[in-house]
XYZ file of C-alpha atoms in Angstrom:
785
model
C -14.671 4.867 33.758
C -13.941 3.815 30.444
C -10.925 1.564 29.516
C -8.437 3.677 27.148
C -5.300 1.390 25.841
C -5.823 -1.999 26.242
C -2.433 -3.974 27.563
C 0.877 -2.155 26.237
C 3.369 -3.895 27.374
C 4.164 -7.205 28.017
C 7.563 -8.405 29.710
C 7.811 -11.848 31.147
C 10.886 -12.429 32.825
C 11.154 -15.611 33.908
C 9.151 -15.984 36.543
C 8.263 -12.750 36.781
C 6.192 -10.736 34.564
C 5.741 -7.181 34.572
C 3.071 -5.251 31.895
C 1.177 -1.830 31.693
C -1.930 -0.991 31.044
C -3.757 2.529 30.119
C -6.685 4.236 31.235
C -8.826 7.374 30.821
C -11.421 8.905 33.413
C -13.972 11.562 33.116
C -11.322 13.450 31.392
C -8.137 12.193 33.107
C -5.622 9.398 32.101
C -3.688 7.040 34.155
C -1.107 3.939 34.481
C -1.427 1.184 36.060
C 1.983 -1.094 36.045
C 1.213 -4.539 37.611
C 4.175 -6.537 39.274
C 3.556 -10.391 39.132
C 5.641 -13.783 40.412
C 5.008 -16.744 41.174
C 5.864 -16.817 45.064
C 4.831 -13.995 47.027
C 7.581 -11.018 46.756
C 7.502 -7.501 49.588
C 7.215 -4.042 48.249
C 7.371 -0.563 49.528
C 6.608 2.783 49.312
C 8.594 5.900 50.468
C 6.400 8.848 51.124
C 7.194 11.999 51.047
C 6.234 14.979 54.218
C 3.266 15.110 51.984
C 2.294 11.505 52.289
C 2.291 11.415 48.393
C 4.827 8.000 47.156
C 7.897 9.356 45.831
C 9.098 5.859 45.754
C 8.850 2.324 45.535
C 10.835 -0.502 45.925
C 9.880 -3.938 45.102
C 12.607 -6.895 46.555
C 12.859 -10.482 45.066
C 15.082 -12.950 47.014
C 16.712 -14.150 43.597
C 18.501 -12.540 40.970
C 16.973 -13.744 37.059
C 18.483 -14.437 34.612
C 16.780 -11.685 32.199
C 16.588 -8.474 32.546
C 14.457 -5.182 30.653
C 14.972 -2.144 29.144
C 13.957 1.057 31.729
C 10.219 1.530 31.099
C 9.312 5.211 30.908
C 5.423 6.575 29.769
C 3.678 9.738 31.268
C 2.650 9.410 34.717
C 5.783 6.100 35.703
C 9.219 5.532 35.544
C 9.817 1.851 36.390
C 13.937 0.416 36.559
C 15.480 -2.508 37.723
C 19.480 -3.724 39.302
C 20.410 -7.780 40.190
C 22.442 -7.995 42.509
C 23.595 -11.014 44.483
C 20.589 -10.313 47.360
C 18.079 -10.401 44.637
C 16.350 -8.322 42.943
C 15.384 -5.050 42.510
C 12.557 -2.482 40.554
C 12.362 0.833 41.619
C 9.291 2.798 40.006
C 9.487 6.250 40.350
C 6.518 9.268 39.920
C 6.472 11.664 37.105
C 3.035 12.549 38.743
C 1.117 11.052 41.601
C 1.449 7.236 42.220
C -0.299 4.568 44.739
C 0.969 1.493 45.727
C -1.725 -0.950 45.741
C -1.290 -4.962 46.822
C -4.126 -7.698 44.986
C -3.802 -10.191 47.397
C -6.436 -12.698 46.303
C -7.438 -14.036 42.770
C -10.550 -13.712 42.705
C -11.318 -17.040 40.428
C -10.583 -19.230 42.702
C -10.713 -17.776 46.433
C -14.137 -18.059 47.889
C -13.390 -15.311 50.515
C -11.852 -11.630 50.890
C -10.701 -9.553 53.299
C -9.732 -6.738 54.170
C -5.738 -7.603 55.736
C -2.353 -5.636 55.863
C -0.434 -6.923 53.564
C 3.413 -7.002 53.327
C 3.944 -9.663 50.783
C 1.881 -11.141 48.093
C 2.705 -12.676 44.102
C 0.548 -9.095 42.585
C 1.500 -5.905 43.095
C -0.060 -2.409 41.558
C 1.070 0.366 41.244
C -1.034 3.637 39.654
C 0.561 6.601 38.058
C -2.044 9.631 37.871
C -1.965 13.675 37.528
C -4.170 15.049 40.012
C -7.205 12.220 40.946
C -6.716 9.014 41.855
C -9.299 7.239 39.245
C -11.188 4.047 39.570
C -12.494 4.123 43.063
C -12.264 6.333 45.953
C -9.869 5.513 49.032
C -10.744 4.847 52.341
C -9.664 4.053 56.058
C -12.035 2.273 57.663
C -12.923 3.576 61.458
C -11.664 2.003 64.502
C -14.419 0.730 65.431
C -14.956 -0.911 61.902
C -14.976 -4.740 61.932
C -12.957 -6.570 59.220
C -14.440 -9.967 58.556
C -14.720 -12.258 55.072
C -17.217 -11.805 52.288
C -17.745 -15.198 50.755
C -18.220 -15.441 47.099
C -20.902 -17.613 45.404
C -19.862 -19.207 42.579
C -23.376 -20.413 41.465
C -24.574 -18.448 38.764
C -27.970 -16.388 38.335
C -30.985 -18.485 36.299
C -30.695 -17.229 33.134
C -33.729 -17.131 31.535
C -33.266 -15.064 28.119
C -34.159 -12.988 25.781
C -38.854 -11.693 26.171
C -41.184 -10.463 24.356
C -43.413 -7.448 24.979
C -45.612 -9.864 27.262
C -42.941 -11.130 29.606
C -42.746 -14.314 27.289
C -39.528 -16.076 26.308
C -38.331 -15.389 23.180
C -37.947 -18.764 20.704
C -34.911 -18.114 18.521
C -33.771 -20.628 15.676
C -30.413 -22.119 15.751
C -30.375 -19.887 11.569
C -31.258 -16.704 13.607
C -27.096 -15.641 14.034
C -27.096 -16.297 10.196
C -29.941 -14.094 9.871
C -28.505 -11.389 11.754
C -25.375 -11.748 10.299
C -26.778 -11.138 7.016
C -28.928 -7.955 8.184
C -25.756 -6.597 9.538
C -23.922 -6.683 5.751
C -27.123 -4.712 4.969
C -26.989 -2.279 7.551
C -23.027 -1.756 6.412
C -23.959 -1.818 2.764
C -26.254 1.626 2.993
C -23.694 2.771 5.830
C -26.321 2.775 8.982
C -23.421 1.947 11.662
C -25.073 1.928 14.568
C -27.813 -0.344 13.574
C -24.159 -2.275 12.540
C -22.676 -1.696 16.063
C -26.223 -3.778 17.900
C -26.473 -6.268 15.074
C -23.234 -7.935 15.894
C -24.066 -7.128 19.757
C -26.700 -8.888 20.466
C -25.532 -11.538 17.694
C -22.514 -12.552 19.780
C -24.361 -11.985 23.167
C -26.826 -14.416 21.368
C -24.667 -17.018 20.074
C -21.245 -16.619 21.851
C -19.696 -19.817 19.485
C -21.394 -18.803 16.451
C -19.699 -19.618 13.240
C -19.425 -15.612 12.344
C -17.793 -14.359 15.462
C -14.294 -12.804 13.175
C -16.889 -11.402 10.609
C -18.993 -9.832 13.430
C -16.018 -8.566 15.206
C -14.971 -7.499 11.890
C -18.085 -5.321 11.385
C -17.628 -3.768 14.595
C -14.130 -2.292 14.031
C -15.139 -1.614 10.546
C -18.298 0.658 11.821
C -16.561 1.715 14.701
C -13.777 3.181 11.432
C -16.488 4.458 10.282
C -18.092 6.874 13.331
C -14.856 7.478 13.861
C -14.575 6.146 17.927
C -11.308 5.200 18.233
C -11.128 3.937 21.973
C -14.545 1.611 21.180
C -12.658 0.109 18.395
C -8.911 -0.178 19.930
C -11.138 -2.645 22.525
C -12.557 -5.115 19.761
C -9.731 -5.030 17.349
C -7.195 -6.359 19.782
C -9.374 -9.090 20.522
C -9.361 -9.963 17.253
C -5.927 -9.428 16.096
C -5.194 -11.873 18.401
C -7.911 -14.369 18.681
C -8.123 -14.058 14.602
C -4.089 -13.899 13.537
C -4.499 -15.422 10.821
C -7.748 -14.373 9.348
C -7.611 -12.826 5.445
C -8.804 -9.350 6.998
C -5.939 -8.802 9.272
C -4.324 -6.052 6.868
C -8.086 -4.077 7.347
C -7.822 -4.803 11.451
C -4.247 -3.102 11.593
C -5.030 -0.456 9.990
C -8.034 1.106 11.521
C -6.191 -0.080 14.894
C -2.801 1.940 13.839
C -5.190 4.733 12.516
C -7.581 5.121 16.175
C -3.798 4.943 17.926
C -2.664 7.918 15.943
C -6.514 9.019 16.431
C -5.955 8.767 20.570
C -2.457 10.715 20.304
C -0.640 7.427 20.883
C 2.431 7.252 18.199
C 4.037 4.922 19.408
C 1.435 2.185 19.645
C 0.057 3.959 16.344
C 3.578 2.991 15.066
C 4.063 -0.727 16.165
C 0.939 -1.641 14.444
C 1.923 0.413 11.216
C 5.044 -1.208 11.220
C 3.344 -4.760 11.565
C 0.949 -3.606 8.450
C 4.248 -3.066 6.854
C 6.098 -5.984 6.518
C 3.401 -8.597 7.143
C 0.987 -7.939 5.235
C 2.969 -5.535 2.561
C 0.583 -6.714 0.046
C -2.468 -5.721 0.705
C -4.054 -2.928 -0.158
C -4.361 -1.633 3.250
C -0.576 -1.238 3.456
C -1.275 1.228 1.125
C -4.533 2.589 3.172
C -1.876 2.250 6.058
C 0.457 4.481 4.852
C -2.639 7.032 4.049
C -3.315 6.667 7.620
C -0.096 7.273 9.018
C 0.841 10.135 6.916
C -1.972 11.787 8.147
C -0.653 10.780 11.658
C 3.083 12.665 10.847
C 0.666 16.279 9.428
C -0.996 16.590 13.028
C 1.834 16.047 14.582
C 3.898 18.406 12.175
C 6.244 16.045 10.037
C 4.417 17.279 6.453
C 7.930 16.035 4.498
C 7.889 12.569 6.055
C 3.865 12.536 5.524
C 4.456 13.513 1.792
C 6.986 10.518 1.734
C 4.353 8.004 2.718
C 2.040 9.484 0.947
C 3.827 9.033 -2.191
C 4.614 5.401 -1.393
C 0.832 4.896 -0.730
C 0.103 6.430 -4.656
C 3.158 4.406 -5.930
C 1.922 0.850 -3.909
C -1.736 1.007 -4.225
C -3.435 -0.533 -6.998
C -6.507 0.598 -5.493
C -8.237 3.595 -6.834
C -10.048 4.506 -3.943
C -6.564 4.380 -1.838
C -4.294 5.984 -4.616
C -6.894 8.876 -5.565
C -6.704 9.616 -1.299
C -3.282 10.297 -0.832
C -2.786 11.980 -4.446
C -5.614 14.260 -3.628
C -3.859 14.993 -0.786
C -0.263 15.471 -2.319
C -2.033 17.856 -4.255
C -3.089 19.943 -1.456
C 0.607 20.116 -0.127
C 2.153 20.108 -3.335
C -0.192 23.617 -3.098
C 0.054 25.098 0.162
C 4.183 24.810 -1.135
C 3.596 26.671 -4.215
C 3.843 23.913 -7.006
C 1.366 24.385 -8.709
C 2.959 22.029 -11.516
C 3.015 19.209 -9.308
C -0.418 19.322 -8.243
C -1.465 19.306 -11.611
C -0.158 16.547 -12.312
C -1.579 14.650 -9.481
C -5.202 16.129 -9.960
C -4.970 14.580 -13.848
C -4.500 11.602 -12.783
C -7.619 11.252 -10.049
C -9.499 12.747 -13.531
C -8.196 10.470 -15.470
C -9.046 7.446 -13.370
C -11.495 8.139 -10.858
C -12.828 11.150 -11.160
C -15.944 10.829 -8.913
C -13.513 11.372 -6.312
C -13.854 14.447 -6.228
C -18.202 14.350 -4.979
C -16.227 12.539 -1.714
C -14.385 15.754 -0.869
C -16.674 17.968 -2.359
C -15.844 20.939 0.043
C -11.893 21.080 -0.208
C -11.890 19.998 -4.397
C -14.136 23.136 -4.484
C -11.335 25.133 -2.872
C -8.415 23.840 -5.107
C -10.161 24.514 -8.200
C -10.498 28.184 -7.444
C -6.694 27.995 -6.453
C -5.619 26.431 -9.569
C -7.523 29.369 -11.431
C -5.578 31.720 -9.498
C -2.621 29.922 -10.060
C -3.215 30.266 -14.076
C -4.283 26.586 -14.455
C -7.905 26.875 -15.454
C -7.267 23.609 -16.955
C -6.419 21.365 -14.339
C -9.524 23.374 -12.772
C -11.567 22.574 -15.083
C -10.974 18.644 -14.510
C -12.361 19.278 -10.800
C -15.377 20.787 -11.746
C -15.958 18.732 -14.392
C -16.085 15.853 -12.052
C -18.602 17.593 -9.008
C -21.130 18.416 -12.012
C -21.026 15.398 -13.380
C -22.250 14.410 -9.511
C -24.493 16.715 -8.538
C -27.799 16.702 -8.933
C -29.414 19.229 -11.364
C -32.719 20.531 -8.699
C -29.367 21.402 -6.264
C -28.162 24.884 -5.108
C -24.767 23.655 -6.300
C -25.183 22.814 -10.079
C -25.526 26.020 -11.449
C -22.848 27.917 -9.784
C -20.726 24.801 -10.805
C -22.282 24.531 -14.503
C -20.380 28.276 -15.011
C -17.881 27.816 -13.010
C -17.169 25.545 -15.605
C -17.658 27.808 -18.574
C -15.509 30.468 -17.277
C -12.582 27.709 -16.725
C -13.306 26.345 -19.464
C -12.808 29.503 -21.329
C -9.226 30.910 -19.514
C -8.258 27.714 -20.662
C -8.433 28.263 -24.890
C -11.006 25.132 -24.714
C -13.261 27.772 -26.523
C -16.447 24.853 -27.992
C -16.546 23.685 -25.139
C -16.883 26.822 -22.806
C -19.212 28.379 -25.537
C -21.508 24.666 -25.173
C -21.265 24.817 -21.075
C -22.497 28.577 -20.720
C -25.030 27.859 -23.794
C -26.302 24.919 -20.740
C -26.695 27.863 -18.479
C -28.629 29.726 -20.361
C -30.739 27.666 -21.297
C -31.417 25.755 -18.377
C -31.241 28.833 -16.204
C -32.787 31.575 -17.898
C -33.384 33.617 -14.837
C -30.349 32.374 -13.213
C -28.005 34.085 -10.724
C -24.856 34.242 -12.936
C -26.982 34.880 -16.513
C -25.058 38.269 -17.254
C -21.890 37.044 -16.421
C -21.839 34.454 -18.327
C -23.512 36.322 -21.260
C -20.387 38.226 -21.002
C -17.921 35.434 -20.012
C -20.066 34.003 -24.096
C -19.402 37.454 -25.982
C -16.079 37.184 -24.913
C -14.891 34.294 -26.785
C -15.590 36.087 -30.149
C -14.784 39.555 -29.759
C -11.723 39.937 -28.028
C -9.833 42.364 -28.687
C -5.609 41.735 -29.037
C -3.342 41.592 -32.041
C -3.657 40.221 -35.381
C -1.710 37.182 -34.684
C -2.419 33.412 -35.373
C -4.036 33.276 -32.084
C -6.914 36.218 -32.987
C -7.088 34.955 -36.447
C -7.749 31.060 -34.869
C -11.016 33.249 -32.701
C -11.951 35.533 -35.484
C -12.544 32.050 -37.484
C -13.862 29.858 -34.512
C -16.417 33.065 -33.507
C -17.612 32.698 -37.407
C -18.005 28.928 -37.348
C -19.969 29.192 -34.612
C -22.225 31.951 -35.726
C -22.893 30.628 -39.498
C -21.881 27.091 -39.165
C -22.041 24.911 -42.320
C -22.820 27.369 -45.148
C -20.844 28.652 -47.206
C -19.207 31.488 -44.564
C -18.938 29.129 -42.323
C -17.140 26.242 -44.582
C -14.809 29.129 -45.757
C -13.950 29.903 -42.169
C -13.259 26.494 -41.148
C -10.461 25.555 -43.818
C -8.856 28.971 -43.144
C -8.622 27.972 -39.513
C -7.268 23.820 -40.906
C -4.554 25.887 -43.256
C -3.589 28.207 -40.561
C -3.294 24.909 -38.121
C -1.228 23.598 -40.606
C 1.308 26.209 -40.952
C 1.228 26.196 -37.303
C 1.927 22.549 -36.769
C -0.711 21.965 -34.649
C -1.134 18.532 -36.278
C -3.626 17.209 -33.997
C -6.146 20.077 -33.798
C -6.244 19.283 -37.696
C -7.346 15.931 -37.189
C -9.450 16.329 -34.874
C -11.549 18.352 -36.541
C -10.918 15.932 -40.036
C -14.499 15.532 -40.217
C -15.726 18.456 -40.751
C -13.026 18.737 -43.496
C -14.196 16.068 -45.188
C -17.586 17.574 -45.435
C -16.140 20.183 -47.224
C -16.257 20.153 -51.072
C -13.282 19.331 -52.982
C -13.591 20.955 -55.911
C -13.549 24.118 -53.888
C -11.311 23.833 -51.045
C -8.601 21.157 -52.667
C -5.646 20.851 -50.343
C -8.734 19.520 -47.779
C -6.948 15.317 -48.412
C -3.667 16.866 -48.460
C -3.821 19.124 -44.995
C -5.028 15.804 -43.216
C -2.216 13.837 -44.025
C 0.388 16.245 -43.775
C -1.165 16.930 -40.080
C -1.243 12.498 -39.560
C 2.711 12.517 -40.939
C 3.159 15.461 -38.889
C 1.722 14.506 -35.065
C 3.113 10.514 -35.613
C 6.513 11.796 -35.560
C 5.345 13.927 -32.988
C 4.783 10.904 -30.972
C 7.598 8.455 -32.092
C 10.079 11.821 -30.577
C 7.929 11.974 -27.565
C 7.718 8.314 -27.232
C 4.174 8.457 -27.280
C 4.165 4.350 -29.086
C 0.057 3.780 -28.373
C -0.742 7.302 -30.380
C 1.840 6.552 -32.498
C 1.319 3.358 -33.691
C -2.801 3.705 -33.889
C -2.281 6.864 -36.748
C -0.080 4.805 -38.788
C -2.756 1.814 -39.147
C -5.086 4.203 -38.844
C -3.727 6.652 -42.257
C -1.622 4.010 -43.185
C 1.906 6.306 -43.632
C 4.748 5.408 -44.700
C 7.691 7.186 -43.317
C 11.712 7.306 -44.565
C 14.006 4.636 -43.028
C 15.198 7.349 -40.647
C 12.460 6.675 -38.580
C 12.438 2.769 -38.871
C 14.098 2.713 -35.296
C 11.324 4.970 -33.459
C 8.458 2.691 -35.021
C 10.317 -0.592 -34.476
C 10.656 0.451 -30.734
C 6.994 1.729 -30.091
C 5.808 -1.573 -31.956
C 7.782 -3.622 -29.465
C 5.999 -1.768 -27.076
C 2.889 -1.834 -28.213
C 3.178 -5.580 -28.664
C 2.574 -5.374 -32.351
C 5.421 -7.902 -33.357
C 4.334 -8.489 -36.461
C 4.940 -5.330 -37.272
C 8.476 -5.146 -36.232
C 9.468 -8.220 -38.123
C 8.290 -6.012 -41.044
C 10.215 -3.344 -40.482
C 13.931 -5.617 -39.235
C 13.809 -7.006 -42.486
C 14.985 -4.836 -45.208
C 18.294 -3.739 -42.615
C 19.148 -7.162 -42.324
C 20.442 -7.191 -46.324
C 22.666 -4.057 -45.233
C 25.920 -3.825 -46.173
C 26.920 -2.139 -43.332
C 28.521 -4.577 -40.224
C 27.209 -2.752 -38.004
C 23.726 -1.922 -38.643
C 23.578 -5.580 -39.810
C 23.975 -6.084 -35.504
C 21.625 -3.414 -34.627
C 18.717 -4.723 -36.715
C 19.692 -8.743 -36.480
C 19.556 -7.474 -32.312
C 16.316 -6.740 -33.233
C 15.079 -9.223 -35.169
C 16.200 -11.918 -32.475
C 14.716 -10.032 -29.595
C 11.320 -10.210 -31.558
C 11.209 -13.062 -32.237
C 11.654 -14.713 -28.741
C 8.887 -12.416 -27.612
C 6.961 -14.077 -30.167
C 7.793 -17.525 -28.819
C 10.047 -18.396 -31.428
C 12.666 -19.553 -30.070
C 14.531 -21.477 -32.484
C 14.641 -18.822 -34.445
C 15.991 -16.557 -31.883
C 18.588 -19.282 -31.629
C 19.576 -18.911 -35.245
C 19.596 -15.316 -35.392
C 21.167 -15.039 -32.552
C 24.336 -17.605 -33.035
C 24.765 -14.673 -36.039
C 24.921 -12.001 -34.671
C 27.569 -13.655 -32.296
C 29.470 -14.672 -34.991
C 29.401 -10.579 -36.577
C 30.363 -9.462 -33.025
C 33.461 -11.733 -32.903
C 33.875 -9.640 -36.384
C 33.219 -6.460 -34.834
C 33.022 -5.719 -30.992
C 29.732 -4.171 -30.744
C 29.697 -4.509 -26.631
C 25.922 -2.805 -26.233
C 24.519 -5.624 -27.853
C 26.181 -8.126 -25.239
C 22.523 -8.901 -24.198
C 22.177 -11.328 -26.812
C 24.110 -13.703 -24.553
C 21.355 -13.157 -22.054
C 18.352 -13.477 -24.441
C 19.855 -16.540 -26.050
C 20.427 -18.445 -22.867
C 16.461 -17.634 -21.818
C 15.866 -19.201 -24.879
C 17.706 -22.436 -24.387
C 16.099 -22.647 -21.188
C 12.413 -22.304 -22.563
C 13.072 -24.847 -25.021
C 15.039 -27.064 -22.376
C 18.484 -26.843 -24.268
C 20.658 -27.935 -20.864
C 23.953 -27.374 -22.900
C 23.038 -23.861 -24.489
C 22.078 -23.031 -21.469
C 25.596 -24.199 -19.434
C 27.469 -22.393 -22.457
C 25.127 -19.182 -22.748
C 25.745 -19.485 -19.375
C 29.335 -18.585 -19.029
C 29.196 -16.007 -21.994
C 27.160 -13.830 -19.361
C 29.698 -14.240 -17.142
C 32.250 -13.413 -19.548
C 30.159 -10.208 -21.192
C 28.894 -8.708 -17.859
C 30.707 -10.609 -14.932
C 28.353 -11.464 -11.888
C 25.449 -8.852 -12.293
C 22.309 -9.332 -10.669
C 20.186 -9.102 -13.448
C 21.747 -12.247 -13.679
C 21.257 -13.730 -10.356
C 17.446 -15.138 -11.634
C 19.647 -17.410 -14.399
C 21.798 -17.838 -11.744
C 19.106 -19.613 -10.301
C 18.057 -21.751 -13.043
C 21.266 -23.281 -13.331
C 21.299 -24.595 -10.092
C 18.223 -26.522 -11.063
C 19.619 -27.442 -14.055
C 22.470 -29.000 -11.990
C 19.499 -30.496 -9.494
C 18.539 -32.321 -12.610
C 21.503 -33.329 -13.541
C 22.608 -34.208 -10.291
C 25.891 -32.325 -10.713
C 26.543 -31.461 -7.442
C 29.675 -29.050 -8.559
C 27.436 -27.048 -11.091
C 24.685 -26.740 -8.057
C 27.147 -25.363 -5.447
C 28.870 -23.625 -8.421
C 25.572 -21.119 -9.056
C 24.558 -21.412 -5.706
C 27.550 -19.562 -4.477
C 27.629 -17.517 -6.824
C 23.693 -16.378 -6.047
C 24.505 -16.333 -2.182
C 27.342 -13.558 -3.703
C 25.010 -11.655 -5.540
C 22.679 -11.681 -2.988
C 24.823 -10.253 -0.086
C 26.966 -8.025 -2.533
C 23.088 -5.991 -2.938
C 21.518 -6.878 0.589
C 18.212 -8.352 -2.356
C 18.100 -11.691 -1.286
C 15.013 -13.094 -3.686
C 16.265 -16.498 -4.432
C 16.076 -16.577 -0.266
C 15.708 -19.330 1.241
C 15.712 -21.560 -1.475
C 19.086 -21.275 -2.568
C 20.343 -22.044 0.867
C 18.450 -24.810 1.177
C 19.417 -26.091 -2.411
C 23.547 -25.242 -1.506
C 23.518 -27.231 2.057
C 21.629 -30.526 0.856
C 24.355 -30.179 -1.945
C 27.202 -29.749 0.344
C 25.389 -33.138 1.945
C 25.707 -34.926 -0.440
C 29.244 -34.064 -0.860
C 30.113 -34.574 3.052
C 30.696 -31.428 3.614
C 28.832 -31.011 6.901
C 30.920 -27.847 8.192
C 29.634 -25.904 4.708
C 26.050 -26.759 4.750
C 25.653 -26.210 8.432
C 27.643 -22.177 7.833
C 25.377 -21.681 4.633
C 22.542 -22.819 6.775
C 23.183 -20.197 9.358
C 23.395 -17.652 7.329
C 19.405 -17.424 7.550
C 19.557 -17.052 10.265
C 19.539 -13.343 10.067
C 16.748 -12.872 7.387
C 13.196 -12.488 7.497
C 11.617 -16.298 7.454
C 8.455 -17.581 7.660
C 7.151 -19.907 10.133
C 7.620 -23.069 8.320
C 10.574 -22.111 7.189
C 12.052 -20.878 10.282
C 11.773 -24.324 11.209
C 13.182 -26.259 8.357
C 16.191 -24.328 8.770
C 16.845 -24.440 12.560
C 15.660 -28.395 11.636
C 18.725 -29.105 9.328
C 20.934 -27.444 11.596
C 20.322 -29.357 13.884
C 20.624 -32.554 12.040
C 24.554 -31.240 10.745
C 24.911 -31.001 14.156
C 23.838 -33.854 15.576
C 25.470 -35.294 12.812
C 28.966 -33.658 13.970
C 28.918 -34.208 17.357
C 27.787 -31.340 18.330
C 25.126 -32.329 21.187
C 24.486 -28.833 22.688
C 23.971 -27.129 19.457
C 21.712 -29.664 17.972
C 19.790 -29.600 20.867
C 19.743 -26.331 21.313
C 18.453 -26.645 17.025
C 15.879 -28.737 17.111
C 14.400 -26.861 19.897
C 14.173 -23.765 18.015
C 12.576 -25.332 15.475
C 9.882 -26.686 17.684
C 9.655 -23.550 18.865
C 9.332 -21.637 14.988
C 6.475 -23.640 14.289
C 5.885 -27.156 16.063
C 2.530 -27.777 13.789
C 5.221 -28.095 11.166
C 6.526 -31.319 9.459
C 9.943 -29.707 10.327
C 8.561 -29.169 13.532
C 7.727 -32.282 14.564
C 10.636 -34.065 12.662
C 12.132 -32.216 15.938
C 10.292 -33.652 18.370
C 11.369 -36.542 17.553
C 14.664 -36.113 17.296
C 14.981 -34.328 20.805
C 13.255 -37.887 21.742
C 16.465 -39.231 20.854
C 19.033 -38.138 22.777
């Protein structure tokens, strides 16, 4: 028998306690229901005509104040009812069940014996399918003697480890350190069996070692890698119980949730997934947990939900390995759904950030590359194949296959020079390779494809000549003609890609070379500006010292701001500030203020902002009302309190109460605190509270509630203070913050003469965090009653 799931449900009902465990013996699962009370109570089984228990009822003499929801698992269905005569618990089987009393506590009782039990403080109900687990029930013969068995509490002498000669091994006190370091090395080397052996031996030899949490963590990691979920769960539950504050809890929660999913316990898996996502949302393992959750959903036949979790993992993860795992699975799902274009986007992310990941999923990646080729997207296939090729040893049989495939894919993608390079590499490396003829035919096809005499076929012809004749006169002329054709076709980037080759051409023989490069640079920059590719556009402008007409200034300015080239942005703005058009001056003055603010030139920004506000008074321009926000932020950074007050009102006038300004209102609350202006604190504090309630986004809680409550108390508005503190009861708080909230409620209630409410709040404060300052204050306060 091996334990399958540890304690998965525990329902303490004051003195009564119900708990369910699950197990697995010889491939058959079973469940055990434990019922415990501080006083003995009776349970009775009702059997059918075959002697099988069909109903079990347990009777407790006193009715309980607290009830529990019905329990319904694979083997047992448990319900309860409270009446004036007591409390009745009913257990019904899904298959078979047996009632067993537990009359002895082996940790306390020194002897046991067999006896007919009608009442005891501990009963168990075993639910199973066919064969009764754990032990074989037997009926003693009538002639058997029933006598007590005494259990000795004396322990057996312990010698410790022995060497090959039978002598005790002398281990120094630092051996646990040595074993711990060896274990870590074994984990790096992926020797997971050694990790488990070292961790287990160290824990047994040094039960109080300071590395206990680390040893358990590496056990969990090793079992995770070995895909042994049941053993992992045994250790993970102890770890989560004993080291709930450990920084590696997020990792353990992720592996625990996955392990439950692997053994088919989706409800338990979901519990740990929820804990991971709620309690450890900032950890990279929360993103990994989303991948595991998605895998579980896929296995259970819910691909749409799985897709959603993979997307969340990709969007939220800062870990490139996790993001790659999610992106690759998303690509597979999109391909299966017929959306090759979307799948290619995910592959692009992996290829640009972590191309080595394809090697980790080599078989699936190879199949995916073939699928992209079949879906007429050889370009994406090349990214996968190139990633695989870079991680493949040249002595491996896979190398020549991948090299051949990459050449073919590059050729189909229209990357002829790169395809030619790969074909030549193959022919020189594998002179007698299995695919020599196929590669040669593909290489010749790069230059001798027949077709219509259009620009594409001309480019092919020029590439053929360039390759054949290189730097001699024929090759140079082909290069020049190719550039002319590319400029005509507005393929400016391709012209610039061959810029170094063009500059080697003789200027007298090929006089248009410089002009083609300049025209291509200007044309490509305009394309980048229109497409919002600011980094590329600004790089071109700097490299080629391009000067465009004024109508491009707006796009160039936006790109300068996006790429943080604020000095360039200011130079663009200057000429437009003298425009005769009020509207144009307004727009460019706003841009100047925004630039100065980004540069930290707050005083200049305020000066320009005041000028813009004057112009807005002459000619309204609502899109520029954001200037009031910039003015407020500038005032806040320069410590100009009066300007902050003035601009806060201007923001309200321009935008009303907008959630975008919630942090500004919070800053006004802080300003009120600094100035000891309770009216300001309460005015803006209420705005922040109202905005949060309206949007159900509580970014400023609980700071704003605590601050507002204190302000109310300062003015003896105890009822208002109490009400605002109670709004925190529905919000998620840390234990220390919850303790603070309850203490403050208790203090105010005590002041208002609400003794019962005050006591309840002080108790709640202690329960939330008894070790916090607030919990200790609450304990002291209770002593005053």
